[in-house]
Coordinates of N, CA and C in Angstrom, one line a residue:
M1 N 0.8 -1.2 0.0 CA 0.0 0.0 0.0 C 0.9 1.3 0.0
F2 N 2.1 1.2 0.5 CA 2.9 2.4 0.6 C 3.9 2.5 -0.6
D3 N 3.8 1.6 -1.5 CA 4.6 1.6 -2.7 C 4.1 2.7 -3.6
P4 N 5.0 3.4 -4.3 CA 4.5 4.5 -5.2 C 3.6 4.0 -6.3
V5 N 3.7 2.7 -6.7 CA 2.8 2.2 -7.7 C 1.7 1.4 -7.2
C6 N 1.3 1.6 -5.9 CA 0.2 0.9 -5.3 C -1.1 1.4 -5.9
P7 N -2.1 0.5 -6.0 CA -3.4 0.9 -6.6 C -4.3 1.7 -5.7
S8 N -3.9 2.0 -4.5 CA -4.8 2.7 -3.5 C -5.3 4.0 -4.1
P9 N -4.6 4.8 -4.9 CA -5.2 6.0 -5.4 C -6.3 5.7 -6.4
L10 N -6.4 4.5 -6.9 CA -7.5 4.2 -7.9 C -8.8 3.7 -7.2
V11 N -8.8 3.5 -5.9 CA -10.0 3.1 -5.2 C -11.0 4.2 -5.5
P12 N -12.2 3.8 -5.9 CA -13.2 4.8 -6.4 C -13.9 5.6 -5.3
F13 N -13.5 5.4 -4.1 CA -14.2 6.3 -3.0 C -13.1 6.7 -2.0
R14 N -13.3 7.7 -1.3 CA -12.4 8.2 -0.4 C -13.0 8.3 1.0
I15 N -12.1 8.1 2.0 CA -12.4 8.3 3.4 C -11.5 9.4 3.8
G16 N -12.1 10.6 4.1 CA -11.3 11.7 4.4 C -10.6 12.3 3.2
D17 N -9.3 12.4 3.2 CA -8.6 13.0 2.1 C -7.6 12.0 1.5
K18 N -6.8 12.5 0.6 CA -5.8 11.6 -0.1 C -5.0 10.7 0.8
W19 N -4.6 11.2 2.0 CA -3.7 10.4 2.9 C -4.5 9.6 3.9
A20 N -5.7 9.8 4.1 CA -6.4 9.2 5.3 C -6.3 7.7 5.4
T21 N -6.6 7.0 4.3 CA -6.5 5.6 4.3 C -5.1 5.1 4.6
L22 N -4.1 5.8 4.1 CA -2.7 5.4 4.4 C -2.4 5.6 5.8
I23 N -2.9 6.7 6.4 CA -2.7 6.9 7.8 C -3.3 5.8 8.7
L24 N -4.6 5.5 8.3 CA -5.3 4.4 9.0 C -4.4 3.1 9.0
R25 N -3.9 2.8 7.9 CA -3.0 1.6 7.7 C -1.8 1.7 8.6
C26 N -1.2 2.9 8.7 CA 0.0 3.1 9.5 C -0.3 2.9 11.0
L27 N -1.5 3.2 11.4 CA -1.9 3.0 12.8 C -2.5 1.6 13.1
E28 N -2.6 0.8 12.1 CA -3.2 -0.5 12.3 C -2.4 -1.3 13.3
G29 N -1.1 -1.2 13.4 CA -0.2 -2.0 14.3 C -0.1 -1.4 15.7
G30 N -0.8 -0.2 15.9 CA -0.7 0.4 17.2 C -0.4 1.9 17.1
P31 N -0.4 2.6 18.3 CA -0.2 4.0 18.3 C 1.2 4.4 17.7
R32 N 1.2 5.6 17.1 CA 2.5 6.1 16.5 C 2.5 7.6 16.8
R33 N 3.8 8.1 16.9 CA 4.0 9.5 17.0 C 4.0 10.1 15.6
F34 N 3.9 11.4 15.5 CA 3.8 12.2 14.3 C 5.0 11.8 13.4
S35 N 6.2 11.9 14.0 CA 7.4 11.6 13.2 C 7.5 10.1 12.7
E36 N 6.9 9.2 13.5 CA 6.9 7.8 13.0 C 5.9 7.6 11.9
L37 N 4.9 8.5 11.8 CA 3.9 8.4 10.6 C 4.6 8.9 9.4
K38 N 5.5 9.8 9.5 CA 6.1 10.4 8.3 C 7.0 9.4 7.5
V39 N 7.5 8.5 8.2 CA 8.5 7.5 7.6 C 7.8 6.7 6.5
P40 N 6.7 6.0 6.8 CA 6.1 5.2 5.7 C 5.4 6.0 4.7
L41 N 5.0 7.2 5.1 CA 4.2 8.1 4.2 C 5.1 9.1 3.5
R42 N 6.1 8.5 2.9 CA 7.1 9.4 2.2 C 6.3 10.3 1.2
G43 N 6.7 11.5 1.2 CA 6.0 12.4 0.2 C 5.0 13.3 0.9
I44 N 4.5 12.9 2.1 CA 3.5 13.8 2.8 C 4.2 14.9 3.4
T45 N 3.7 16.1 3.4 CA 4.2 17.2 4.1 C 3.7 17.2 5.5
S46 N 4.4 18.0 6.4 CA 3.9 18.1 7.8 C 2.5 18.7 7.8
K47 N 2.3 19.7 7.0 CA 1.0 20.4 6.9 C -0.1 19.4 6.5
S48 N 0.1 18.6 5.5 CA -0.9 17.6 5.0 C -1.1 16.6 6.1
L49 N -0.1 16.1 6.7 CA -0.2 15.1 7.8 C -1.1 15.6 8.9
T50 N -0.7 16.9 9.3 CA -1.5 17.5 10.4 C -3.0 17.6 10.0
Q51 N -3.2 18.1 8.8 CA -4.6 18.3 8.4 C -5.4 17.0 8.3
S52 N -4.7 15.9 7.8 CA -5.3 14.6 7.7 C -5.6 14.0 9.1
L53 N -4.7 14.1 10.0 CA -4.9 13.6 11.4 C -6.0 14.4 12.1
R54 N -6.1 15.7 11.9 CA -7.2 16.4 12.5 C -8.5 16.0 11.9
G55 N -8.6 15.8 10.6 CA -9.8 15.3 10.0 C -10.2 13.9 10.5
L56 N -9.3 13.0 10.6 CA -9.6 11.7 11.1 C -10.0 11.7 12.6
E57 N -9.4 12.6 13.3 CA -9.8 12.8 14.7 C -11.2 13.3 14.8
R58 N -11.5 14.4 14.0 CA -12.8 15.0 14.0 C -13.9 14.0 13.6
D59 N -13.6 13.1 12.7 CA -14.5 12.1 12.2 C -14.6 10.9 13.1
G60 N -13.8 10.8 14.2 CA -13.9 9.7 15.1 C -13.1 8.5 14.8
F61 N -12.2 8.6 13.8 CA -11.4 7.4 13.4 C -10.1 7.3 14.2
V62 N -9.6 8.4 14.7 CA -8.3 8.5 15.3 C -8.4 9.3 16.6
V63 N -7.6 8.9 17.6 CA -7.6 9.6 18.9 C -6.2 10.2 19.0
R64 N -6.0 11.4 19.6 CA -4.8 12.0 19.8 C -4.5 12.0 21.3
E65 N -3.4 11.4 21.8 CA -3.1 11.3 23.2 C -1.9 12.1 23.5
E66 N -2.0 13.0 24.5 CA -0.8 13.7 24.9 C -0.3 13.1 26.2
Y67 N 1.0 12.9 26.3 CA 1.7 12.4 27.5 C 2.6 13.4 28.0
E68 N 2.4 13.7 29.3 CA 3.2 14.7 30.0 C 4.4 14.0 30.6
G69 N 5.4 14.8 31.0 CA 6.6 14.2 31.6 C 7.8 14.9 31.1
P70 N 9.0 14.4 31.5 CA 10.2 15.1 31.1 C 10.3 15.1 29.6
E71 N 9.8 14.1 28.9 CA 9.8 14.1 27.5 C 8.4 14.1 27.0
R72 N 7.8 15.3 26.8 CA 6.4 15.4 26.4 C 6.3 14.8 25.0
R73 N 5.2 14.0 24.8 CA 5.0 13.4 23.5 C 3.5 13.3 23.2
V74 N 3.2 13.1 21.9 CA 1.9 13.0 21.4 C 1.8 11.7 20.5
E75 N 0.8 10.9 20.7 CA 0.7 9.7 19.9 C -0.7 9.7 19.3
Y76 N -0.8 9.1 18.2 CA -2.1 8.9 17.5 C -2.4 7.4 17.4
A77 N -3.7 7.1 17.6 CA -4.1 5.7 17.6 C -5.5 5.6 17.0
L78 N -5.8 4.4 16.5 CA -7.1 4.1 16.0 C -8.1 4.0 17.1
T79 N -9.3 4.5 16.9 CA -10.4 4.3 17.8 C -11.1 3.0 17.3
P80 N -12.0 2.5 18.1 CA -12.8 1.3 17.7 C -13.5 1.5 16.3
L81 N -14.0 2.8 16.1 CA -14.6 3.1 14.8 C -13.5 3.0 13.7
G82 N -12.4 3.6 13.9 CA -11.3 3.5 12.9 C -10.8 2.1 12.6
R83 N -10.7 1.3 13.7 CA -10.3 -0.1 13.5 C -11.4 -0.9 12.7
G84 N -12.6 -0.5 13.0 CA -13.7 -1.2 12.2 C -13.7 -0.9 10.7
L85 N -13.0 0.2 10.3 CA -12.9 0.6 8.9 C -11.9 -0.2 8.2
L86 N -11.0 -0.9 8.9 CA -9.9 -1.7 8.2 C -10.4 -2.8 7.4
G87 N -11.5 -3.5 7.8 CA -12.0 -4.6 7.0 C -12.6 -4.1 5.7
P88 N -13.4 -3.1 5.7 CA -13.9 -2.5 4.4 C -12.8 -2.0 3.6
L89 N -11.7 -1.4 4.2 CA -10.6 -1.0 3.4 C -9.9 -2.1 2.7
D90 N -9.8 -3.3 3.4 CA -9.2 -4.5 2.8 C -10.0 -4.9 1.6
A91 N -11.4 -4.9 1.7 CA -12.2 -5.3 0.6 C -12.1 -4.3 -0.6
A92 N -12.0 -3.0 -0.3 CA -11.9 -2.0 -1.3 C -10.5 -2.2 -2.1
C93 N -9.5 -2.5 -1.3 CA -8.2 -2.7 -1.9 C -8.2 -4.0 -2.8
E94 N -8.8 -5.0 -2.3 CA -8.9 -6.2 -3.1 C -9.7 -6.0 -4.4
W95 N -10.8 -5.3 -4.3 CA -11.6 -5.0 -5.5 C -10.8 -4.1 -6.5
T96 N -10.0 -3.2 -6.0 CA -9.2 -2.4 -6.8 C -8.1 -3.2 -7.5
R97 N -7.5 -4.2 -6.8 CA -6.5 -5.1 -7.5 C -7.2 -5.9 -8.6
E98 N -8.4 -6.4 -8.3 CA -9.1 -7.2 -9.3 C -9.5 -6.4 -10.6
H99 N -9.7 -5.1 -10.4 CA -10.2 -4.2 -11.5 C -9.1 -3.2 -11.9
W100 N -7.9 -3.5 -11.6 CA -6.8 -2.6 -11.9 C -6.7 -2.1 -13.3
D101 N -6.7 -3.0 -14.2 CA -6.6 -2.7 -15.7 C -7.8 -1.8 -16.1
E102 N -9.0 -2.2 -15.7 CA -10.2 -1.4 -16.1 C -10.1 0.0 -15.5
L103 N -9.7 0.1 -14.3 CA -9.6 1.5 -13.7 C -8.5 2.3 -14.4
I104 N -7.4 1.7 -14.8 CA -6.4 2.5 -15.5 C -6.9 2.9 -16.9
D105 N -7.5 2.0 -17.6 CA -8.1 2.3 -18.9 C -9.1 3.4 -18.8
A106 N -10.0 3.4 -17.8 CA -11.0 4.4 -17.6 C -10.4 5.8 -17.3
Q107 N -9.3 5.8 -16.5 CA -8.7 7.0 -16.2 C -8.0 7.6 -17.5
E108 N -7.3 6.7 -18.2 CA -6.6 7.2 -19.4 C -7.6 7.7 -20.4
A109 N -8.8 7.0 -20.6 CA -9.8 7.5 -21.5 C -10.4 8.8 -21.0
G110 N -10.5 9.0 -19.8 CA -11.0 10.3 -19.2 C -10.0 11.4 -19.5
L111 N -8.8 11.1 -19.4 CA -7.7 12.1 -19.6 C -7.7 12.5 -21.1
E112 N -7.8 11.6 -22.0 CA -7.8 11.8 -23.4 C -9.1 12.6 -23.8
A113 N -10.2 12.3 -23.2 CA -11.5 13.0 -23.5 C -11.4 14.5 -23.1
G114 N -10.6 14.7 -22.0 CA -10.6 16.1 -21.5 C -9.6 17.0 -22.2
R115 N -8.9 16.4 -23.2 CA -7.9 17.3 -23.9 C -8.5 18.1 -24.9

């Protein structure tokens, strides 16, 4: 999913924004700090990551936890609602893999028609 040639951008529906489903996948294994999310999401800007995390938090998919102490830190984790979205995301990714060629052809035809 994090490979630049991954079919995830071809999924015909969106949850949140461009990065939201990738962020959900990053949090699948447990809570992560902001800097830990940037590693697999190569290419995302800090501003885009912040906006996506805020949107996911607002929509109830992600929770932001602040930890006080000598080393203050913030972690992001999936909520039960966010975790419940992983199964449908798996199904959407599988459907996209099955229809990869058709989706590419449709996009190319759309680009040509728009010229």
